């Protein structure tokens, strides 16, 4: 324990000067597109891959310390129990990665998996598992809204493709891509979209339930999450139109998910289907299922081992009295939460070019903003760094039916197998710089922004059609605008 704190303190002392330097030119609230400026010459753009790594500009010195501590925990590589460093042990027994950063690489998005790359663990993605309700009791539990899915009976709600020594991992994920040609109405171009088909292979604990629902998800970027948490609930609800009363073809509704701390159903904000209510719960669920680390919220030392996985249940764990009977104490999860709440959003770029200005106009004209809601003023009730700010996230945080093409056929709380939460678009133009790729959508199937738009269906079908009817240069302008975000 002592050693652990010592390391953290050293990091904390070493870091603030660098952190303060990187603050310049960065603001926590994204500047209005009309007023945003080029980044300050001292901004971390000098190292473009660090564009998602700055703290909120308006943190106090004490808060900057907490941010630095949080960052070291986000980066921390956990080890299996028993270990001499009790503050870092408890990994697994089943897990997907040993640190948060392993998936949220440079706080950016993860990358999709490659076909037949079965020797390596999948990396920065998660394969969620569940089955439809099998009994009236299970259906009643789903209806009551206390659980979002019925877990696969042996493997649980997530496939772990890694395990501690002495235990088998659950299996490996494979994908096959099929290319589908899309032609524009003016015949100027054909684009090929790759449609993934996922399989789970090398299963070590027997076959999956025959009705297993699979949902593959890439780790989303980590910027601006505290600001999304600070959007007023009334503003989100105001955009809901579940029965499409305004007949614009777009319904949009909130997910309703179980808040473990409050012990009640609240609106969901985080995850690709808005399946989590708060950053705290999302982070703790990640510790639990992605890394097998227990916390006061998920106290089971055996992580995501199910009761069918007896050997897994019996492996040693790192729960200890001095860590609130968990592997990650309440203090540790608080620091991680602070970090995830305070990663700054880079300002918009190239806002004064004709191309971007025209692209922004088109974005509104063809209805992209119907779901990618540009602007909010955050609540005054949020922590000081997030309160009363004008922000430009380009999301309504609502669920939309995106059509059969994007469907995962795996419901999560209220969200159906065809619904996804509108992802924020801020920072999306920096994906190449931060993540060295441009693979978008929930499973990274789109290889660039054009493909991401062409995958839009369902409620977004009309908007996509209008996009396809634009002239090639207007299509280019719209995409250049999205790249400026
Ligand atoms: C194995 C890869 C992986 C690891 C490790 C991982 N995550 Fe994630 N993370 C994801 C994926 C995938 C999602 C999307 C989940 C969903 O759609 O439900 C996600 C979502 C999130 C979100 C919500 C972001 C949003 O835009 O809604 C937060 C916050 C988060 N993770 C924090 C963490 C923290 C903190 C850790 C470490 C304790 C962590 N993650 C570890 C893959 C990972
Ligand atoms: C009906 C609501 C809706 C409309 C209209 C809409 N989108 Fe989306 N958009 C979504 C949802 C939901 C997703 C996530 C889908 C997924 O991951 O499967 C998404 C994803 C995206 C992404 C990828 C984001 C990421 O992080 O991977 C981009 C880029 C995007 N939309 C741009 C646009 C543009 C440009 C338009 C206008 C042509 C548009 N959208 C219209 C709802 C909408």
Coordinates of C-alpha atoms and ligand atoms in Angstrom, one line a residue:
X1 CA 0.0 0.0 0.0
X2 CA 2.7 2.4 1.0
X3 CA 4.7 1.8 -2.1
X4 CA 1.7 2.4 -4.2
X5 CA 1.1 5.9 -2.8
X6 CA 4.7 6.8 -3.0
X7 CA 4.7 6.1 -6.8
X8 CA 1.6 8.1 -7.2
X9 CA 3.0 11.0 -5.3
X10 CA 6.1 11.0 -7.4
X11 CA 4.1 11.1 -10.6
X12 CA 1.9 13.8 -9.2
X13 CA 4.9 16.0 -8.4
X14 CA 6.5 15.4 -11.7
X15 CA 3.5 16.0 -13.9
X16 CA 1.7 19.3 -13.1
X17 CA 4.3 21.5 -15.0
X18 CA 3.8 19.5 -18.1
X19 CA 0.1 19.5 -17.6
X20 CA -0.1 23.2 -17.2
X21 CA 1.9 23.8 -20.4
X22 CA -0.5 21.6 -22.3
X23 CA -3.5 23.5 -21.0
X24 CA -2.8 26.6 -23.1
X25 CA -5.0 26.9 -26.1
X26 CA -7.3 24.3 -24.7
X27 CA -10.6 24.9 -23.2
X28 CA -12.8 22.3 -21.5
X29 CA -15.9 23.6 -23.1
X30 CA -15.5 23.4 -26.8
X31 CA -15.5 26.9 -28.2
X32 CA -18.4 27.9 -30.4
X33 CA -17.7 26.9 -34.0
X34 CA -18.1 30.6 -34.9
X35 CA -15.4 31.7 -32.5
X36 CA -13.1 28.7 -32.2
X37 CA -9.5 29.4 -33.1
X38 CA -6.6 27.5 -34.2
X39 CA -4.9 25.8 -31.3
X40 CA -2.3 27.8 -29.4
X41 CA 1.2 27.1 -30.6
X42 CA 2.0 25.6 -27.2
X43 CA -1.0 23.3 -27.3
X44 CA -0.5 19.5 -27.3
X45 CA -1.1 19.6 -31.1
X46 CA 2.7 19.8 -31.3
X47 CA 2.2 16.2 -30.5
X48 CA -1.1 15.5 -32.4
X49 CA -1.5 12.1 -30.9
X50 CA -1.9 13.7 -27.5
X51 CA -4.9 15.8 -28.6
X52 CA -7.3 13.8 -26.3
X53 CA -5.0 13.8 -23.3
X54 CA -5.4 17.3 -21.8
X55 CA -7.3 18.0 -18.6
X56 CA -10.1 20.6 -18.4
X57 CA -8.6 24.1 -18.6
X58 CA -10.4 25.3 -15.5
X59 CA -9.2 22.8 -12.9
X60 CA -7.8 24.1 -9.6
X61 CA -4.3 23.0 -8.7
X62 CA -5.6 20.4 -6.3
X63 CA -7.9 19.1 -9.0
X64 CA -5.0 18.9 -11.4
X65 CA -3.4 16.6 -8.9
X66 CA -6.5 14.4 -8.8
X67 CA -6.5 14.3 -12.6
X68 CA -2.9 13.1 -12.6
X69 CA -3.6 10.5 -10.0
X70 CA -6.6 9.4 -12.1
X71 CA -4.5 9.2 -15.2
X72 CA -2.0 7.0 -13.5
X73 CA -4.8 4.7 -12.4
X74 CA -6.3 4.7 -16.0
X75 CA -2.8 3.6 -17.2
X76 CA -2.1 1.2 -14.4
X77 CA -1.3 -2.3 -15.4
X78 CA -3.0 -4.7 -13.0
X79 CA -1.5 -8.0 -11.9
X80 CA -3.0 -11.3 -10.8
X81 CA -3.4 -12.3 -7.2
X82 CA -1.6 -13.1 -5.0
X83 CA 1.1 -10.6 -5.5
X84 CA 3.5 -8.6 -3.3
X85 CA 2.0 -5.3 -4.5
X86 CA -1.4 -5.7 -3.0
X87 CA -2.6 -2.4 -4.4
X88 CA -2.2 -3.5 -8.0
X89 CA -3.4 -7.1 -7.8
X90 CA -6.8 -8.7 -8.4
X91 CA -6.7 -8.9 -12.2
X92 CA -9.2 -11.3 -13.6
X93 CA -9.4 -14.3 -13.2
X94 CA -11.0 -13.6 -16.6
X95 CA -10.3 -10.3 -18.4
X96 CA -10.0 -8.5 -21.7
X97 CA -7.1 -6.1 -20.9
X98 CA -4.9 -5.3 -18.0
X99 CA -5.4 -1.5 -18.1
X100 CA -8.1 1.0 -19.2
X101 CA -5.6 2.6 -21.6
X102 CA -5.1 -0.7 -23.4
X103 CA -8.5 -0.2 -25.0
X104 CA -9.0 3.5 -24.8
X105 CA -5.6 4.1 -26.5
X106 CA -4.4 7.7 -26.0
X107 CA -8.0 8.3 -24.7
X108 CA -9.1 7.8 -28.3
X109 CA -11.2 5.1 -29.9
X110 CA -10.2 1.5 -30.3
X111 CA -9.8 -0.3 -33.5
X112 CA -11.8 -3.2 -34.9
X113 CA -10.5 -6.8 -35.2
X114 CA -8.9 -8.4 -38.1
X115 CA -10.1 -11.6 -39.8
X116 CA -8.5 -14.8 -38.5
X117 CA -6.1 -13.0 -36.1
X118 CA -6.9 -15.6 -33.5
X119 CA -3.5 -15.9 -31.9
X120 CA -3.8 -12.4 -30.4
X121 CA -6.4 -11.1 -27.9
X122 CA -8.8 -8.8 -29.6
X123 CA -7.4 -5.6 -28.2
X124 CA -9.5 -2.6 -27.9
X125 CA -13.0 -4.1 -28.4
X126 CA -15.5 -6.0 -26.3
X127 CA -17.9 -8.8 -27.3
X128 CA -21.1 -8.5 -25.3
X129 CA -23.2 -11.7 -24.9
X130 CA -26.8 -12.3 -23.8
X131 CA -29.8 -14.5 -24.5
X132 CA -33.5 -13.7 -24.8
X133 CA -35.6 -14.2 -21.6
X134 CA -36.2 -18.0 -21.2
X135 CA -38.8 -17.9 -18.5
X136 CA -41.6 -15.6 -17.4
X137 CA -39.5 -14.7 -14.3
X138 CA -36.6 -13.6 -16.5
X139 CA -39.0 -11.6 -18.6
X140 CA -40.4 -10.0 -15.5
X141 CA -36.8 -9.0 -14.4
X142 CA -36.2 -7.4 -17.7
X143 CA -39.6 -5.6 -17.6
X144 CA -38.8 -4.3 -14.1
X145 CA -35.8 -2.5 -15.6
X146 CA -33.3 -3.7 -12.9
X147 CA -31.2 -5.7 -15.4
X148 CA -30.6 -4.8 -19.0
X149 CA -30.0 -8.3 -20.4
X150 CA -30.1 -11.9 -19.5
X151 CA -26.5 -13.2 -19.4
X152 CA -25.4 -16.1 -21.5
X153 CA -25.7 -19.0 -18.9
X154 CA -22.0 -20.1 -19.0
X155 CA -20.1 -17.1 -20.3
X156 CA -22.0 -14.2 -18.7
X157 CA -22.5 -10.8 -20.4
X158 CA -19.1 -10.5 -22.0
X159 CA -16.6 -12.7 -23.6
X160 CA -13.2 -12.5 -21.9
X161 CA -10.4 -13.6 -24.2
X162 CA -7.7 -13.5 -21.6
X163 CA -7.2 -15.2 -18.2
X164 CA -4.7 -15.4 -15.4
X165 CA -2.3 -18.3 -15.3
X166 CA -3.8 -21.6 -14.5
X167 CA -7.2 -20.8 -16.0
X168 CA -8.5 -21.0 -19.6
X169 CA -9.7 -17.8 -21.3
X170 CA -13.3 -18.1 -22.6
X171 CA -12.6 -17.9 -26.4
X172 CA -11.6 -15.8 -29.3
X173 CA -13.5 -13.5 -31.6
X174 CA -13.4 -13.8 -35.3
X175 CA -14.9 -11.6 -38.1
X176 CA -15.6 -12.1 -41.7
X177 CA -16.2 -9.0 -43.9
X178 CA -18.3 -9.0 -46.9
X179 CA -18.0 -6.0 -49.3
X180 CA -21.2 -4.4 -50.5
X181 CA -21.1 -1.8 -53.3
X182 CA -23.1 1.4 -52.9
X183 CA -23.7 3.6 -55.9
X184 CA -24.5 7.3 -55.8
X185 CA -27.6 8.5 -57.7
X186 CA -25.4 10.8 -60.0
X187 CA -23.2 7.8 -60.8
X188 CA -20.1 9.7 -59.9
X189 CA -18.7 7.1 -57.6
X190 CA -19.1 3.7 -56.1
X191 CA -18.2 3.0 -52.5
X192 CA -17.7 -0.4 -51.0
X193 CA -18.9 -1.0 -47.4
X194 CA -17.6 -3.9 -45.4
X195 CA -20.4 -5.8 -43.5
X196 CA -19.0 -7.8 -40.6
X197 CA -20.1 -11.1 -39.4
X198 CA -18.9 -12.1 -36.0
X199 CA -18.2 -15.6 -34.6
X200 CA -16.8 -16.7 -31.3
X201 CA -14.2 -19.5 -31.6
X202 CA -12.0 -21.7 -29.4
X203 CA -14.7 -21.8 -26.7
X204 CA -13.2 -23.3 -23.6
X205 CA -16.3 -23.8 -21.5
X206 CA -18.7 -25.5 -23.9
X207 CA -20.9 -24.2 -26.6
X208 CA -22.8 -20.9 -26.4
X209 CA -26.5 -21.0 -25.8
X210 CA -28.3 -21.6 -29.1
X211 CA -30.0 -18.1 -29.0
X212 CA -26.9 -16.2 -27.9
X213 CA -27.0 -12.5 -29.0
X214 CA -23.6 -11.0 -29.9
X215 CA -22.7 -7.3 -29.9
X216 CA -19.2 -6.2 -30.8
X217 CA -18.2 -2.8 -29.7
X218 CA -15.1 -0.7 -30.1
X219 CA -13.9 1.4 -27.2
X220 CA -15.2 5.0 -27.7
X221 CA -13.1 8.1 -27.2
X222 CA -12.9 9.5 -23.7
X223 CA -13.1 13.3 -24.3
X224 CA -15.8 15.5 -22.9
X225 CA -17.6 12.8 -20.9
X226 CA -18.1 15.0 -17.9
X227 CA -19.7 17.6 -20.1
X228 CA -22.1 14.9 -21.5
X229 CA -22.9 14.0 -17.9
X230 CA -23.7 17.7 -17.3
X231 CA -26.2 18.1 -20.1
X232 CA -29.6 18.8 -18.4
X233 CA -31.9 15.9 -18.4
X234 CA -34.7 18.2 -19.4
X235 CA -32.8 19.2 -22.6
X236 CA -32.3 15.5 -23.5
X237 CA -36.0 14.7 -22.9
X238 CA -37.1 17.7 -24.9
X239 CA -35.6 16.1 -28.0
X240 CA -37.4 12.8 -27.5
X241 CA -40.2 12.1 -30.0
X242 CA -40.8 8.3 -29.5
X243 CA -44.1 8.3 -31.6
X244 CA -42.7 10.8 -34.2
X245 CA -45.4 13.4 -33.6
X246 CA -43.7 15.9 -35.7
X247 CA -43.6 13.4 -38.7
X248 CA -40.0 14.0 -39.6
X249 CA -39.3 10.3 -39.7
X250 CA -37.1 10.6 -36.6
X251 CA -38.3 9.4 -33.2
X252 CA -35.4 9.3 -30.7
X253 CA -35.9 8.2 -27.1
X254 CA -33.9 7.9 -24.0
X255 CA -32.6 4.6 -22.7
X256 CA -33.8 3.8 -19.1
X257 CA -31.2 2.0 -17.1
X258 CA -30.6 0.8 -13.6
X259 CA -28.6 3.2 -11.4
X260 CA -27.0 1.0 -8.8
X261 CA -26.1 3.8 -6.4
X262 CA -29.5 5.4 -6.5
X263 CA -31.4 2.1 -6.8
X264 CA -33.7 3.4 -9.4
X265 CA -34.2 3.6 -13.1
X266 CA -32.7 6.7 -14.7
X267 CA -31.9 7.8 -18.2
X268 CA -28.8 6.2 -19.8
X269 CA -26.0 8.4 -21.3
X270 CA -22.9 6.3 -21.7
X271 CA -21.9 3.4 -24.0
X272 CA -23.0 2.8 -27.6
X273 CA -26.6 2.0 -26.5
X274 CA -26.6 4.5 -23.6
X275 CA -26.6 1.4 -21.3
X276 CA -25.0 3.2 -18.4
X277 CA -26.3 6.1 -16.3
X278 CA -23.1 7.7 -14.9
X279 CA -19.4 7.7 -15.4
X280 CA -18.9 6.1 -12.0
X281 CA -21.1 3.1 -12.9
X282 CA -19.6 2.8 -16.4
X283 CA -16.1 2.9 -14.9
X284 CA -16.8 0.4 -12.2
X285 CA -18.5 -1.9 -14.7
X286 CA -15.4 -1.7 -16.8
X287 CA -13.2 -2.6 -13.9
X288 CA -15.5 -5.5 -13.1
X289 CA -16.1 -7.0 -16.6
X290 CA -13.1 -5.8 -18.7
X291 CA -10.4 -6.3 -16.1
X292 CA -11.9 -8.5 -13.4
X293 CA -11.2 -5.8 -10.7
X294 CA -13.7 -5.5 -7.9
X295 CA -14.9 -2.2 -6.4
X296 CA -17.3 -1.2 -3.7
X297 CA -20.0 -1.1 -6.4
X298 CA -19.1 -4.6 -7.8
X299 CA -17.5 -6.3 -4.8
X300 CA -17.1 -9.8 -6.3
X301 CA -13.4 -10.6 -6.4
X302 CA -14.0 -13.3 -9.1
X303 CA -15.0 -10.6 -11.6
X304 CA -17.2 -11.8 -14.4
X305 CA -16.8 -15.6 -13.7
X306 CA -20.3 -17.1 -13.7
X307 CA -21.5 -19.7 -11.2
X308 CA -20.9 -22.3 -14.0
X309 CA -17.2 -21.4 -14.1
X310 CA -16.3 -23.2 -10.8
X311 CA -12.5 -23.2 -11.2
X312 CA -12.7 -19.5 -12.1
X313 CA -14.7 -18.7 -8.9
X314 CA -12.1 -20.5 -6.8
X315 CA -9.0 -18.6 -8.0
X316 CA -7.4 -16.3 -5.5
X317 CA -8.5 -12.6 -5.6
X318 CA -7.2 -9.3 -4.3
X319 CA -10.1 -8.1 -2.1
X320 CA -8.6 -6.6 1.0
X321 CA -9.8 -4.9 4.1
X322 CA -7.6 -1.8 3.5
X323 CA -9.2 -1.3 0.1
X324 CA -12.8 -1.3 1.3
X325 CA -13.0 -5.1 0.9
X326 CA -12.4 -4.7 -2.9
X327 CA -9.5 -4.7 -5.3
X328 CA -10.1 -1.0 -6.2
X329 CA -11.0 1.1 -3.2
X330 CA -13.6 3.9 -3.2
X331 CA -10.8 6.4 -3.4
X332 CA -9.3 4.7 -6.4
X333 CA -12.6 4.7 -8.3
X334 CA -13.1 8.3 -7.3
X335 CA -9.8 9.3 -8.9
X336 CA -10.6 7.3 -12.1
X337 CA -14.0 9.0 -12.2
X338 CA -12.3 12.4 -11.9
X339 CA -10.0 11.6 -14.8
X340 CA -12.8 10.4 -17.1
X341 CA -14.9 13.5 -16.2
X342 CA -12.1 15.9 -17.1
X343 CA -10.6 15.0 -20.4
X344 CA -10.9 18.2 -22.4
X345 CA -12.4 18.5 -25.8
X346 CA -10.1 20.1 -28.4
X347 CA -11.4 23.3 -30.1
X348 CA -12.9 23.0 -33.6
X349 CA -10.3 23.7 -36.4
X350 CA -10.4 25.5 -39.8
X351 CA -13.7 27.1 -39.0
X352 CA -13.2 30.1 -41.3
X353 CA -12.6 28.2 -44.5
X354 CA -15.4 28.4 -47.1
X355 CA -15.5 24.6 -47.4
X356 CA -16.2 24.2 -43.7
X357 CA -18.8 27.0 -43.5
X358 CA -20.7 25.5 -46.5
X359 CA -20.3 22.0 -45.0
X360 CA -21.9 23.2 -41.7
X361 CA -24.8 24.7 -43.6
X362 CA -25.3 21.4 -45.5
X363 CA -25.1 19.4 -42.2
X364 CA -28.2 21.3 -41.1
X365 CA -30.0 21.3 -44.4
X366 CA -29.9 17.6 -44.9
X367 CA -30.9 16.9 -41.3
X368 CA -27.7 15.5 -39.7
X369 CA -28.3 17.9 -36.8
X370 CA -31.7 16.2 -36.1
X371 CA -29.8 13.6 -34.1
X372 CA -26.3 15.1 -33.9
X373 CA -27.7 18.1 -31.9
X374 CA -24.9 20.7 -32.0
X375 CA -25.2 22.8 -28.9
X376 CA -26.1 22.7 -25.2
X377 CA -25.6 24.8 -22.1
X378 CA -24.7 22.5 -19.2
X379 CA -26.4 22.5 -15.8
X380 CA -25.3 24.7 -13.0
X381 CA -25.6 21.7 -10.7
X382 CA -22.5 20.0 -12.3
X383 CA -19.1 20.0 -10.7
X384 CA -17.5 23.5 -11.2
X385 CA -15.3 22.4 -14.1
X386 CA -18.4 21.3 -16.1
X387 CA -21.1 23.8 -14.9
X388 CA -22.9 26.4 -17.0
X389 CA -20.8 25.9 -20.1
X390 CA -21.8 26.2 -23.8
X391 CA -20.7 23.0 -25.4
X392 CA -20.9 21.6 -29.0
X393 CA -21.0 17.8 -28.7
X394 CA -23.2 17.1 -31.8
X395 CA -25.3 14.4 -30.1
X396 CA -28.9 14.2 -28.7
X397 CA -27.8 11.2 -26.4
X398 CA -31.0 9.5 -27.7
X399 CA -31.5 6.0 -29.1
X400 CA -32.4 5.8 -32.8
X401 CA -33.4 2.9 -35.0
X402 CA -30.5 2.8 -37.4
X403 CA -31.9 0.1 -39.7
X404 CA -31.1 -3.5 -40.3
X405 CA -27.6 -2.8 -41.7
X406 CA -26.3 -1.6 -38.3
X407 CA -28.5 -3.8 -36.1
X408 CA -26.8 -6.1 -33.5
X409 CA -30.1 -7.8 -32.6
X410 CA -29.1 -7.5 -28.9
X411 CA -31.5 -5.4 -26.8
X412 CA -30.0 -3.6 -23.8
X413 CA -32.5 -2.2 -21.2
X414 CA -35.0 -0.2 -23.4
X415 CA -32.8 -0.1 -26.5
X416 CA -33.8 -2.6 -29.2
X417 CA -31.4 -4.6 -31.3
X418 CA -31.7 -1.9 -34.0
X419 CA -31.2 1.1 -31.8
X420 CA -28.0 3.0 -31.1
X421 CA -27.2 6.2 -29.1
X422 CA -26.2 9.1 -31.4
X423 CA -22.4 9.4 -30.7
X424 CA -20.9 12.8 -30.1
X425 CA -18.9 14.1 -33.1
X426 CA -16.6 16.5 -31.3
X427 CA -13.0 15.6 -31.8
X428 CA -13.9 13.1 -34.6
X429 CA -11.6 14.9 -37.1
X430 CA -8.6 14.2 -34.9
X431 CA -9.2 10.4 -35.0
X432 CA -6.3 9.8 -37.5
X433 CA -4.0 11.9 -35.4
X434 CA -4.8 10.3 -32.0
X435 CA -5.6 6.7 -33.1
X436 CA -3.7 6.4 -36.4
X437 CA -6.8 5.1 -38.1
X438 CA -10.3 6.4 -39.2
X439 CA -12.5 3.5 -38.4
X440 CA -15.9 4.5 -37.1
X441 CA -19.3 3.3 -35.8
X442 CA -19.9 1.0 -32.9
X443 CA -17.8 -1.8 -34.2
X444 CA -15.3 0.1 -36.4
X445 CA -16.7 -1.3 -39.6
X446 CA -16.6 2.1 -41.4
X447 CA -13.1 2.8 -42.8
X448 CA -13.7 6.5 -43.1
X449 CA -16.3 9.2 -42.6
X450 CA -17.9 8.7 -46.0
X451 CA -18.5 5.0 -45.2
X452 CA -19.8 5.9 -41.7
X453 CA -22.5 8.2 -43.3
X454 CA -23.4 5.6 -45.9
X455 CA -24.1 3.0 -43.2
X456 CA -26.9 5.3 -41.7
X457 CA -30.3 3.7 -42.2
X458 CA -33.6 3.5 -40.4
X459 CA -34.5 6.9 -38.9
X460 CA -31.4 8.3 -40.6
X461 CA -32.2 6.9 -44.1
X462 CA -33.8 10.1 -45.4
X463 CA -30.8 12.2 -44.2
X464 CA -28.4 9.7 -45.8
X465 CA -30.4 9.8 -49.1
X466 CA -30.2 13.6 -49.1
X467 CA -26.4 13.3 -48.5
X468 CA -26.1 10.9 -51.5
X469 CA -28.0 13.4 -53.7
X470 CA -25.5 16.2 -53.0
X471 CA -23.0 17.1 -55.7
X472 CA -19.6 15.5 -55.2
X473 CA -18.1 18.8 -54.1
X474 CA -20.9 19.4 -51.5
X475 CA -20.4 15.9 -50.2
X476 CA -16.7 16.8 -49.8
X477 CA -17.6 20.0 -48.0
X478 CA -19.9 18.3 -45.5
X479 CA -17.2 15.7 -44.7
X480 CA -14.6 18.5 -44.4
X481 CA -16.9 20.2 -41.8
X482 CA -17.2 16.9 -39.8
X483 CA -13.4 16.6 -40.0
X484 CA -13.1 20.1 -38.5
X485 CA -15.0 19.0 -35.3
Ligands
LIG1 C1 -11.4 -4.4 -23.3 C2 -11.5 -3.0 -23.7 C3 -11.8 -2.0 -22.7 C4 -11.2 -1.8 -21.5 C5 -10.1 -2.5 -20.8 C6 -11.9 -0.6 -20.9 N1 -12.9 -0.2 -21.7 FE1 -14.1 1.4 -21.4 N2 -15.1 0.9 -23.0 C7 -14.9 -0.1 -23.9 C8 -16.0 -0.3 -24.8 C9 -16.1 -1.3 -25.9 C10 -17.0 0.7 -24.4 C11 -18.4 0.8 -25.0 C12 -19.3 0.0 -24.1 C13 -20.7 -0.1 -24.5 O1 -21.1 0.3 -25.6 O2 -21.5 -0.5 -23.6 C14 -16.4 1.4 -23.4 C15 -17.0 2.6 -22.8 C16 -16.4 3.3 -21.8 C17 -17.0 4.6 -21.3 C18 -18.2 5.3 -21.8 C19 -17.8 6.2 -22.9 C20 -18.9 6.8 -23.7 O3 -18.6 7.5 -24.7 O4 -20.1 6.5 -23.4 C21 -16.2 4.9 -20.2 C22 -16.3 6.2 -19.4 C23 -15.2 3.9 -20.1 N3 -15.3 3.0 -21.0 C24 -14.2 3.9 -19.1 C25 -13.3 2.9 -18.9 C26 -12.4 2.8 -17.7 C27 -12.3 3.8 -16.6 C28 -11.7 1.6 -17.9 C29 -10.7 1.0 -16.9 C30 -11.2 0.8 -15.6 C31 -12.1 1.0 -19.1 N4 -13.1 1.8 -19.7 C32 -11.6 -0.1 -19.6 C33 -13.7 -0.9 -23.9 C34 -12.9 -1.0 -22.8
LIG2 C1 -31.6 9.4 -36.9 C2 -30.5 10.0 -36.2 C3 -29.2 10.3 -37.0 C4 -29.1 11.1 -38.1 C5 -30.2 11.9 -38.8 C6 -27.7 11.1 -38.5 N1 -27.0 10.3 -37.6 FE1 -25.0 10.0 -37.6 N2 -25.2 8.6 -36.2 C7 -26.4 8.3 -35.5 C8 -26.2 7.1 -34.7 C9 -27.2 6.5 -33.8 C10 -24.8 6.7 -34.9 C11 -24.1 5.5 -34.4 C12 -24.4 4.3 -35.2 C13 -23.5 3.1 -34.9 O1 -22.5 3.2 -34.4 O2 -23.9 1.9 -35.3 C14 -24.3 7.7 -35.8 C15 -22.9 7.7 -36.2 C16 -22.3 8.7 -37.0 C17 -20.9 8.9 -37.2 C18 -19.8 8.0 -36.7 C19 -19.5 8.4 -35.3 C20 -18.5 7.6 -34.5 O3 -18.1 8.0 -33.4 O4 -18.2 6.5 -35.0 C21 -20.8 9.9 -38.0 C22 -19.5 10.5 -38.6 C23 -22.1 10.5 -38.3 N3 -23.0 9.7 -37.6 C24 -22.4 11.6 -39.1 C25 -23.6 11.9 -39.6 C26 -23.9 12.8 -40.6 C27 -22.9 13.5 -41.4 C28 -25.3 12.8 -40.8 C29 -26.1 13.5 -41.9 C30 -25.9 13.1 -43.2 C31 -25.8 12.0 -39.8 N4 -24.8 11.4 -39.1 C32 -27.2 11.8 -39.5 C33 -27.6 9.0 -35.6 C34 -27.9 9.8 -36.7

